[in-house]
XYZ file of C-alpha atoms in Angstrom:
630
model
C -0.065 -0.027 0.035
C 1.549 3.383 -0.989
C 2.314 5.724 1.921
C 0.181 8.879 2.071
C 1.235 11.788 4.315
C -2.046 13.327 5.657
C -0.355 16.588 6.761
C -2.678 16.536 9.843
C -1.923 15.777 13.488
C -2.913 12.202 14.480
C -6.581 11.896 15.662
C -6.542 8.482 17.021
C -7.330 9.732 20.479
C -10.098 12.111 19.342
C -13.497 10.830 19.865
C -15.708 10.694 16.712
C -18.055 13.616 16.614
C -21.838 12.978 16.346
C -23.594 13.831 13.011
C -25.776 16.652 14.700
C -22.831 18.381 16.180
C -20.884 18.072 12.871
C -23.857 19.527 10.773
C -24.153 22.499 13.113
C -20.405 23.348 13.470
C -18.722 22.291 10.243
C -18.930 23.843 6.896
C -19.704 20.506 5.395
C -23.347 19.468 5.711
C -25.198 16.271 5.013
C -28.803 16.205 3.912
C -31.123 15.389 6.825
C -34.220 14.873 4.623
C -33.744 13.196 1.286
C -37.337 12.917 0.546
C -38.794 15.275 -2.240
C -41.889 17.488 -1.758
C -45.180 16.074 -0.860
C -47.429 14.533 -3.695
C -49.554 17.030 -5.677
C -52.376 14.313 -5.535
C -53.088 14.890 -1.811
C -53.295 12.253 0.789
C -53.245 8.871 -0.587
C -51.799 5.321 0.273
C -48.691 5.960 -1.943
C -47.977 9.480 -0.717
C -45.859 8.364 2.160
C -43.376 6.603 -0.171
C -42.822 9.269 -2.753
C -39.316 10.362 -3.556
C -37.223 7.060 -4.088
C -36.315 4.976 -6.953
C -36.290 2.017 -4.515
C -39.159 1.328 -1.878
C -38.720 3.250 1.265
C -37.203 1.708 4.369
C -40.044 2.969 6.650
C -37.961 4.146 9.705
C -36.502 1.364 11.813
C -37.918 -1.414 9.677
C -35.300 -3.620 7.936
C -34.565 -3.396 4.283
C -36.780 -5.352 1.927
C -35.675 -8.880 1.381
C -35.406 -10.678 -1.898
C -39.024 -12.082 -1.925
C -40.425 -8.687 -1.424
C -38.649 -7.106 -4.483
C -39.532 -10.032 -6.731
C -43.176 -9.724 -5.775
C -43.211 -5.852 -6.205
C -40.917 -5.201 -9.191
C -42.104 -7.899 -11.647
C -45.687 -6.508 -12.327
C -44.514 -2.919 -12.436
C -41.920 -3.554 -15.042
C -44.432 -5.007 -17.563
C -47.589 -3.086 -17.261
C -48.394 -0.263 -19.650
C -48.728 2.482 -16.912
C -45.162 1.751 -15.758
C -43.718 1.663 -19.243
C -45.314 4.966 -20.078
C -44.054 6.591 -16.856
C -40.421 5.325 -17.629
C -40.677 6.730 -21.154
C -41.894 10.038 -19.826
C -38.958 10.100 -17.253
C -36.382 9.346 -19.988
C -38.126 11.726 -22.380
C -38.383 8.962 -25.019
C -41.725 8.803 -26.399
C -42.831 5.639 -28.196
C -42.802 5.779 -32.058
C -44.376 2.329 -32.664
C -47.403 0.666 -31.023
C -50.873 2.408 -30.967
C -51.405 1.578 -27.297
C -47.916 2.927 -26.253
C -48.385 6.183 -28.304
C -51.755 6.623 -26.561
C -50.309 5.950 -23.232
C -47.649 8.581 -23.756
C -50.399 11.111 -24.669
C -52.338 10.301 -21.489
C -49.107 11.008 -19.356
C -48.358 14.106 -21.327
C -51.846 15.619 -20.871
C -51.603 14.885 -17.055
C -48.255 16.703 -16.899
C -49.795 19.781 -18.725
C -52.694 19.784 -16.121
C -50.311 19.521 -13.039
C -46.723 20.830 -13.266
C -45.786 19.322 -10.063
C -46.371 15.833 -11.259
C -43.420 13.763 -9.873
C -42.838 10.684 -12.190
C -40.154 9.026 -9.994
C -42.447 9.357 -6.996
C -45.346 7.819 -8.864
C -43.256 4.872 -9.923
C -42.037 4.367 -6.362
C -45.497 4.816 -5.151
C -46.886 2.060 -7.366
C -44.357 -0.262 -6.097
C -45.345 0.312 -2.536
C -48.924 0.350 -3.476
C -48.614 -3.200 -5.192
C -47.098 -4.411 -1.984
C -49.716 -2.915 0.518
C -52.877 -2.552 -1.551
C -52.726 -4.727 -4.701
C -56.419 -4.170 -5.330
C -55.977 -0.377 -5.453
C -52.886 -0.813 -7.686
C -54.990 -2.982 -10.236
C -57.729 -0.530 -10.132
C -55.314 2.351 -10.932
C -53.898 0.456 -13.795
C -57.375 -0.292 -15.117
C -58.221 3.441 -15.131
C -55.132 4.089 -17.065
C -55.916 1.369 -19.584
C -59.438 2.823 -19.999
C -57.948 6.274 -20.823
C -55.617 4.618 -23.301
C -58.387 2.719 -24.967
C -60.306 6.101 -25.478
C -57.402 7.648 -27.081
C -56.193 5.069 -29.513
C -55.567 6.528 -32.863
C -57.352 5.150 -35.817
C -55.562 2.522 -37.852
C -54.006 3.857 -40.964
C -54.536 2.027 -44.310
C -51.421 0.483 -45.959
C -51.872 2.610 -49.157
C -54.127 5.700 -48.453
C -56.425 6.909 -51.285
C -55.326 9.541 -53.703
C -55.531 12.950 -52.162
C -57.723 15.377 -54.103
C -55.867 18.358 -55.453
C -56.154 21.852 -53.927
C -58.198 23.197 -56.913
C -60.696 20.322 -56.647
C -60.936 20.785 -52.905
C -61.620 24.498 -53.466
C -64.432 23.658 -56.066
C -65.989 21.087 -53.595
C -65.895 23.600 -50.816
C -67.717 26.173 -52.965
C -70.219 23.567 -53.968
C -71.105 22.866 -50.294
C -71.707 26.493 -49.700
C -74.035 26.898 -52.700
C -77.759 26.651 -52.173
C -79.456 23.215 -52.722
C -80.465 22.680 -56.375
C -81.493 19.908 -58.730
C -78.770 17.336 -59.138
C -78.862 17.710 -63.003
C -78.435 21.444 -62.806
C -75.003 22.890 -63.413
C -73.251 25.613 -61.400
C -72.808 29.011 -63.177
C -69.396 29.744 -64.228
C -67.477 32.370 -62.213
C -66.687 34.549 -65.249
C -69.921 35.179 -67.337
C -67.741 36.428 -70.252
C -65.690 33.378 -70.539
C -66.043 31.347 -73.765
C -67.740 27.894 -73.521
C -65.479 24.942 -73.222
C -65.202 22.803 -76.344
C -65.612 18.968 -76.126
C -61.997 18.585 -77.242
C -60.634 20.748 -74.464
C -62.924 18.951 -71.912
C -61.678 15.575 -72.854
C -58.049 16.729 -72.933
C -57.526 19.104 -70.035
C -54.419 21.288 -69.986
C -51.754 19.799 -67.685
C -50.907 21.797 -64.508
C -48.035 24.251 -64.735
C -45.186 22.813 -62.717
C -42.600 24.995 -60.803
C -39.158 24.473 -62.252
C -37.262 21.803 -60.377
C -34.205 23.978 -59.880
C -36.245 26.808 -58.496
C -35.023 28.124 -55.121
C -38.541 27.675 -53.648
C -38.351 24.026 -54.496
C -34.895 23.741 -52.820
C -36.475 25.331 -49.668
C -39.358 22.960 -49.930
C -36.980 19.982 -50.013
C -35.306 21.210 -46.835
C -38.663 21.545 -44.993
C -39.697 18.060 -46.322
C -36.374 16.744 -44.922
C -37.295 18.211 -41.444
C -40.700 16.543 -41.714
C -39.076 13.211 -42.515
C -36.838 13.515 -39.424
C -39.912 14.328 -37.208
C -41.796 11.450 -38.583
C -38.913 9.073 -37.666
C -38.818 7.723 -41.226
C -35.079 8.330 -41.275
C -33.146 9.124 -38.204
C -30.087 11.095 -39.517
C -30.207 14.367 -41.341
C -28.200 13.654 -44.376
C -30.331 10.566 -45.216
C -33.485 12.682 -44.635
C -32.327 15.325 -47.143
C -31.557 12.698 -49.812
C -35.009 11.041 -49.181
C -36.783 14.329 -49.422
C -35.124 15.118 -52.831
C -35.992 11.615 -54.046
C -39.611 12.113 -53.104
C -39.744 15.453 -54.944
C -38.218 13.765 -57.999
C -40.754 11.055 -57.977
C -43.663 13.582 -57.974
C -41.983 15.438 -60.826
C -41.672 12.366 -62.858
C -45.493 11.977 -62.841
C -45.865 9.372 -59.962
C -49.049 9.463 -57.940
C -49.097 9.543 -54.196
C -49.916 5.801 -54.076
C -46.805 5.112 -56.314
C -44.597 7.164 -54.129
C -45.745 5.380 -50.938
C -45.073 2.025 -52.578
C -41.655 3.121 -53.782
C -40.583 4.367 -50.440
C -41.843 1.102 -48.764
C -39.764 -0.847 -51.202
C -36.744 1.575 -50.808
C -36.710 1.557 -47.000
C -37.780 -2.016 -46.558
C -39.562 -1.354 -43.167
C -43.091 -2.586 -43.009
C -43.620 -1.032 -39.489
C -43.595 2.633 -40.598
C -46.350 2.521 -43.174
C -48.391 5.313 -41.567
C -45.326 7.590 -41.288
C -44.453 7.086 -44.878
C -47.956 7.808 -46.015
C -48.080 10.983 -43.939
C -44.913 12.284 -45.509
C -46.046 11.419 -48.994
C -49.360 13.121 -48.474
C -47.563 16.242 -46.927
C -45.180 16.472 -49.936
C -48.002 16.100 -52.434
C -50.179 18.846 -50.836
C -47.123 21.150 -50.492
C -46.199 20.765 -54.132
C -49.792 21.202 -55.287
C -49.958 24.562 -53.202
C -46.655 25.772 -54.866
C -47.854 24.899 -58.259
C -51.191 26.697 -57.770
C -49.359 29.854 -56.502
C -46.938 29.646 -59.428
C -49.573 29.152 -62.012
C -51.824 32.105 -60.575
C -49.048 34.697 -60.706
C -45.494 33.585 -61.777
C -44.280 37.221 -61.497
C -44.840 37.399 -57.728
C -43.574 33.849 -57.244
C -40.055 35.119 -56.564
C -37.092 33.332 -55.204
C -37.116 32.630 -51.524
C -34.332 34.271 -49.492
C -31.493 32.050 -48.384
C -31.764 33.620 -44.931
C -35.274 32.279 -44.243
C -35.346 30.230 -41.171
C -36.003 26.464 -41.586
C -38.733 26.574 -38.997
C -40.632 29.393 -40.860
C -40.297 27.346 -44.016
C -41.925 24.391 -42.301
C -44.688 26.295 -40.798
C -45.460 28.015 -44.111
C -45.495 24.623 -45.921
C -47.848 23.219 -43.308
C -50.163 26.135 -43.588
C -50.174 25.897 -47.479
C -50.873 22.183 -47.315
C -53.817 22.629 -44.828
C -55.357 25.751 -46.420
C -58.438 25.160 -48.458
C -58.426 28.359 -50.446
C -55.926 28.959 -53.201
C -56.093 32.705 -52.691
C -54.992 32.380 -49.060
C -52.189 30.212 -50.191
C -50.980 32.953 -52.670
C -51.350 35.664 -50.036
C -49.172 33.708 -47.742
C -46.585 33.027 -50.375
C -46.495 36.714 -51.122
C -45.920 37.770 -47.645
C -43.261 35.090 -47.045
C -41.269 36.177 -50.143
C -41.660 39.894 -49.392
C -40.207 39.207 -45.921
C -37.348 37.148 -47.398
C -36.565 39.912 -49.838
C -36.464 42.372 -46.997
C -34.088 40.194 -45.003
C -31.920 39.552 -48.147
C -31.507 43.406 -48.591
C -29.808 43.806 -45.158
C -26.131 43.094 -45.639
C -24.510 40.758 -43.103
C -21.630 42.659 -41.552
C -19.096 40.850 -39.432
C -17.875 42.330 -36.359
C -14.960 41.549 -33.816
C -16.254 39.419 -31.061
C -13.583 40.448 -28.685
C -14.639 44.143 -28.918
C -17.867 43.290 -27.119
C -18.205 44.131 -23.429
C -16.910 41.405 -21.040
C -20.484 40.832 -19.758
C -21.770 40.075 -23.252
C -18.965 37.784 -23.979
C -19.703 35.864 -20.708
C -23.234 35.500 -21.793
C -22.168 33.907 -25.049
C -19.782 31.676 -23.142
C -22.482 30.457 -20.870
C -24.903 29.861 -23.781
C -22.366 27.594 -25.440
C -20.560 25.994 -22.449
C -23.260 25.626 -19.730
C -26.711 25.898 -21.346
C -28.213 23.195 -19.062
C -25.952 23.404 -16.098
C -25.054 19.695 -16.028
C -22.810 17.314 -18.138
C -23.542 13.588 -17.819
C -20.585 11.220 -18.762
C -21.169 7.552 -19.391
C -18.551 5.004 -20.185
C -17.523 3.912 -23.716
C -18.779 0.556 -25.052
C -17.392 -0.570 -28.418
C -19.940 -2.610 -30.174
C -20.807 -3.471 -33.682
C -24.226 -1.768 -33.589
C -22.769 1.657 -33.058
C -22.693 2.470 -29.326
C -20.414 5.321 -28.720
C -19.704 7.853 -25.981
C -22.890 9.564 -25.160
C -21.289 12.567 -23.703
C -17.687 13.435 -23.693
C -15.733 16.673 -23.150
C -12.611 15.770 -25.055
C -13.000 13.147 -27.762
C -10.016 11.050 -28.266
C -8.879 10.340 -31.812
C -7.760 6.712 -31.138
C -11.258 5.967 -29.660
C -12.906 7.330 -32.811
C -10.935 5.207 -34.988
C -11.544 2.123 -32.955
C -15.305 2.336 -32.609
C -16.061 4.109 -35.880
C -17.928 7.012 -34.360
C -17.968 10.123 -36.503
C -19.779 12.426 -34.177
C -20.191 13.015 -30.378
C -23.146 14.329 -28.511
C -21.934 16.988 -25.947
C -25.031 17.447 -23.729
C -25.591 20.790 -25.322
C -22.153 21.886 -24.525
C -20.132 23.349 -27.330
C -16.482 23.563 -26.303
C -15.342 24.218 -29.965
C -15.316 28.047 -29.023
C -12.319 27.229 -26.821
C -10.234 26.512 -29.877
C -10.796 29.918 -31.557
C -7.954 31.758 -29.923
C -5.890 31.844 -26.762
C -7.756 34.906 -25.292
C -11.191 33.181 -25.686
C -9.737 30.069 -24.080
C -8.488 31.881 -21.118
C -11.696 33.755 -20.576
C -14.178 30.844 -21.074
C -12.470 27.745 -19.830
C -13.426 28.096 -16.279
C -17.216 28.663 -17.084
C -17.400 25.103 -18.483
C -15.897 23.754 -15.173
C -17.457 26.053 -12.642
C -20.988 26.350 -13.825
C -21.756 22.750 -14.646
C -22.510 19.699 -12.522
C -20.513 16.785 -13.920
C -22.068 13.408 -13.410
C -19.616 10.517 -13.569
C -19.414 6.852 -12.431
C -16.660 5.525 -10.219
C -15.173 2.210 -11.056
C -14.673 0.332 -7.707
C -13.996 -3.132 -8.976
C -11.811 -2.831 -11.947
C -8.720 -1.846 -10.024
C -7.289 0.407 -12.714
C -8.672 3.846 -12.407
C -11.547 5.124 -10.242
C -12.510 7.810 -12.871
C -12.342 7.107 -16.571
C -9.599 9.314 -18.099
C -11.199 9.157 -21.597
C -14.420 10.839 -20.142
C -12.712 13.005 -17.513
C -8.977 13.595 -17.875
C -6.926 14.216 -14.799
C -5.948 17.761 -15.967
C -9.669 18.853 -15.559
C -10.170 17.495 -12.023
C -8.687 20.575 -10.174
C -11.164 22.800 -12.052
C -14.409 21.052 -11.143
C -16.629 22.765 -8.569
C -19.689 20.474 -8.607
C -19.654 16.703 -8.985
C -22.101 13.803 -8.859
C -20.387 10.501 -8.125
C -22.164 7.291 -8.789
C -20.621 4.157 -7.221
C -21.424 0.454 -7.539
C -21.783 -0.743 -4.001
C -22.489 -4.443 -4.467
C -20.817 -6.816 -2.123
C -18.982 -9.512 -3.979
C -17.355 -12.669 -2.679
C -13.707 -12.352 -1.810
C -13.657 -8.521 -1.686
C -12.360 -7.290 1.629
C -11.386 -4.003 3.100
C -7.862 -4.135 1.721
C -9.146 -4.080 -1.894
C -10.796 -0.702 -1.423
C -7.821 0.755 0.375
C -5.525 -0.021 -2.519
C -7.666 1.312 -5.332
C -6.348 4.471 -7.041
C -8.310 6.943 -5.042
C -5.502 9.597 -5.664
C -7.650 11.052 -8.559
C -10.166 12.395 -5.923
C -7.380 14.220 -4.247
C -7.024 16.409 -7.313
C -10.585 17.804 -6.799
C -9.099 20.754 -4.794
C -11.743 23.183 -6.141
C -14.757 20.986 -5.320
C -17.512 22.735 -3.500
C -20.431 20.357 -3.892
C -20.484 16.564 -3.993
C -23.447 14.358 -4.487
C -22.799 10.674 -3.721
C -25.221 8.042 -5.139
C -24.695 4.283 -4.866
C -26.563 1.463 -6.548
C -26.722 -2.046 -5.295
C -28.365 -5.368 -6.067
C -31.352 -6.858 -4.289
C -29.210 -9.489 -2.653
C -26.996 -6.771 -1.058
C -29.773 -4.927 0.563
C -28.801 -6.267 4.149
C -25.125 -5.589 3.855
C -23.327 -2.297 4.498
C -19.542 -3.117 4.366
C -18.910 -2.077 0.862
C -20.890 1.078 1.114
C -19.131 2.005 4.374
C -15.673 1.419 2.955
C -16.472 3.475 -0.206
C -17.731 6.503 1.766
C -14.688 6.307 4.067
C -12.259 6.497 0.981
C -14.195 9.230 -0.781
C -14.638 11.481 2.320
C -10.890 11.314 3.279
C -9.870 12.698 -0.098
C -12.417 15.466 -0.874
C -11.822 18.979 0.582
C -12.968 19.536 4.112
C -15.166 22.484 3.144
C -17.021 20.512 0.432
C -20.768 20.168 0.892
C -21.725 16.498 0.717
C -25.232 15.260 0.013
C -26.636 11.829 -0.907
C -29.083 10.262 -3.440
C -30.217 11.821 -6.801
C -32.650 14.645 -6.656
C -32.711 16.736 -9.589
C -34.221 15.517 -12.882
C -31.039 15.185 -14.694
C -29.422 13.323 -11.616
C -32.414 10.812 -11.613
C -32.027 10.248 -15.291
C -28.387 9.645 -15.073
C -28.664 7.146 -12.290
C -31.485 5.316 -14.255
C -29.168 5.061 -17.197
C -26.353 3.537 -15.012
C -28.943 1.155 -13.504
C -30.143 0.123 -16.959
C -26.475 -0.476 -18.119
C -25.871 -2.583 -14.982
C -28.972 -4.694 -15.587
C -28.082 -5.226 -19.226
C -24.722 -6.484 -18.202
C -26.391 -8.818 -15.638
C -28.738 -10.111 -18.296
C -25.969 -10.675 -20.789
C -24.014 -12.858 -18.363
C -27.077 -14.818 -16.994
C -29.923 -16.511 -18.842
C -32.325 -15.706 -16.012
C -32.593 -12.363 -14.256
C -31.945 -12.786 -10.495
C -31.020 -9.417 -8.994
C -32.950 -6.138 -9.308
C -30.617 -3.115 -9.284
C -31.775 0.046 -7.569
C -30.412 3.197 -5.875
C -29.472 3.111 -2.325
C -31.573 5.627 -0.198
C -29.872 8.690 1.091
C -30.809 7.968 4.692
C -28.728 4.852 4.693
C -25.729 6.540 3.270
C -26.085 9.615 5.554
C -26.163 7.254 8.644
C -23.115 5.470 7.453
C -21.301 8.677 6.642
C -21.508 9.879 10.357
C -18.887 7.309 11.308
C -16.313 9.021 8.926
C -17.267 12.736 9.290
C -14.143 13.548 11.250
C -11.943 12.114 8.520
C -13.195 14.392 5.801
C -10.388 16.219 4.127
C -7.614 14.297 5.962
C -6.008 13.142 2.635
C -7.280 15.720 0.365
C -5.068 17.824 -1.939
C -5.225 20.806 0.389
C -3.699 18.826 3.208
C -0.935 17.293 1.234
C 2.638 18.157 2.298
C 4.443 19.397 -0.877
C 7.943 18.765 0.726
C 7.319 15.146 -0.221
C 7.844 14.429 -3.909
C 5.705 11.663 -5.498
C 7.199 8.132 -4.841
C 7.049 7.167 -8.507
C 9.027 10.175 -9.739
C 12.014 10.353 -7.361
C 12.925 9.191 -3.929
C 14.819 11.863 -1.864
C 15.081 12.993 1.687
C 12.803 15.654 3.163
C 13.321 19.054 1.708
C 14.288 21.847 4.080
C 11.365 24.127 5.042
C 13.328 27.166 3.580
C 13.388 25.654 0.074
C 9.562 25.046 -0.025
C 7.889 27.311 -2.590
C 5.065 28.995 -0.628
C 3.106 29.401 -4.043
C 2.573 25.622 -4.028
C 1.063 25.341 -0.763
C -2.565 26.687 -0.726
C -2.684 29.810 1.600
C 0.970 29.522 2.391
C 3.350 32.602 2.873
C 6.924 33.106 3.752
C 7.426 34.487 7.115
């Protein structure tokens, strides 16, 4: 075991402080109540258990045993209500299945009616209700099923009927408004001076005037159609959506009907499960092209080129209004207004300006919008698989990792650190914002024995800059693991968190480990010893992004268990904050004993050079925090 000089006087004779005295006298505080606010649904059998991913301990009662969890978790994980709540918690609505889509709509409407609707609390309450009052739980699910059945969308036909053109729709609307007459009577023409139509012209109608394929308005319509394809989940990546949108427009220009386009898309994509989405996209494209052709045929002079500066969202909304409008004159007026606005925007020259000449306050606003838009960054470990699983969130992508897993892009949690590479001045001004104003969520590896924190996700050079951290640890007891294993793990990375002000500790465990506390206590001792003494420590996930991050870690752990075993044996859940808080009271007096602040810099690192103790006169006071030469 490597020797660590604590830099503090020995405290073996000191009696451990109680938790109450520590919370009132020290700058470090632990949460005394880890429960979220009361349920917005008033007093109910499930209101007493809101606020935990795992069922509540219920005061002095022992933790739930294995039989209780198998009886509670199994029904909740398979019923439609629980699936809808989990999808709403992860913000991943269903795109397939009529019942799942209707269930998501019921939950969405409930969220609109009550903003204090707590999804994690409802999930926890359902589990507790299944144990205490199973009849009430079944009645609750039956009410949800009834609401779902009342909102099931109608089944879409495989090939929808041909859509009537806008001109025919306008004529039909005018016929509906006309007074009732004899069926054999004909409607008077709009223009009394118009010449009668000959039989030859009636049998051979003039083909509609098409907008030139290379017209800028058609190019803008292709972009709007690509956005529509993405929203309909027909194609899930932007490049493919744009290619597919251009192909759809080419099919309509070649004379294909809407049914032919739907059949061609089904044959091209080879997915029989997205028939309704393909039909909706084809219908939307057909209506939009008809509206553009009508506007172009009525007044080609006013059908001017669309400005390149028009927003894509404005193009989409304009195209939807054109497709849904029943009157060709209204469509023409909307086209005129949009092109006039585009011409006005195009007339304004785009003048570049020097960003560094802006006031410092405005530059900081730009930095915050780019580097800390959400206030949190979640880091998940890298898994190299053939189906394309990459780093979900990463601050500094590694080139070797990109080559090994084939990833060509990285999602940065809304954070855009590319601005740091513009120039040295911007880097110096903005680098601290990304570290100081974001809560970084990371997982600690306590059983691999290599590194506690993954350096690909969070390099060591970034640790001294972090101010807020959420640490998720796997606290499962494993056979053969003793106290010596945890003491020899490379916890030195936590000593580099010298600027840390807030730490949220979360632990996950298996169902079979609910009655053991050794691993949890050992991990807490090692972590508390190495964080700054002034750091505020809390337990259990509370914020929405923290609950989501912990749930992703739980899902990943369950996936690994299911991959190794043919039968699911253990349920993985988050340890309650009260349990961790009670265990942490044993090691409160040790917090900061081995942190980077208390390290004696007269001792060089053992792995670099072995030398005798440096004289105090040769110690640079700048290296010691708060040090000064007397």
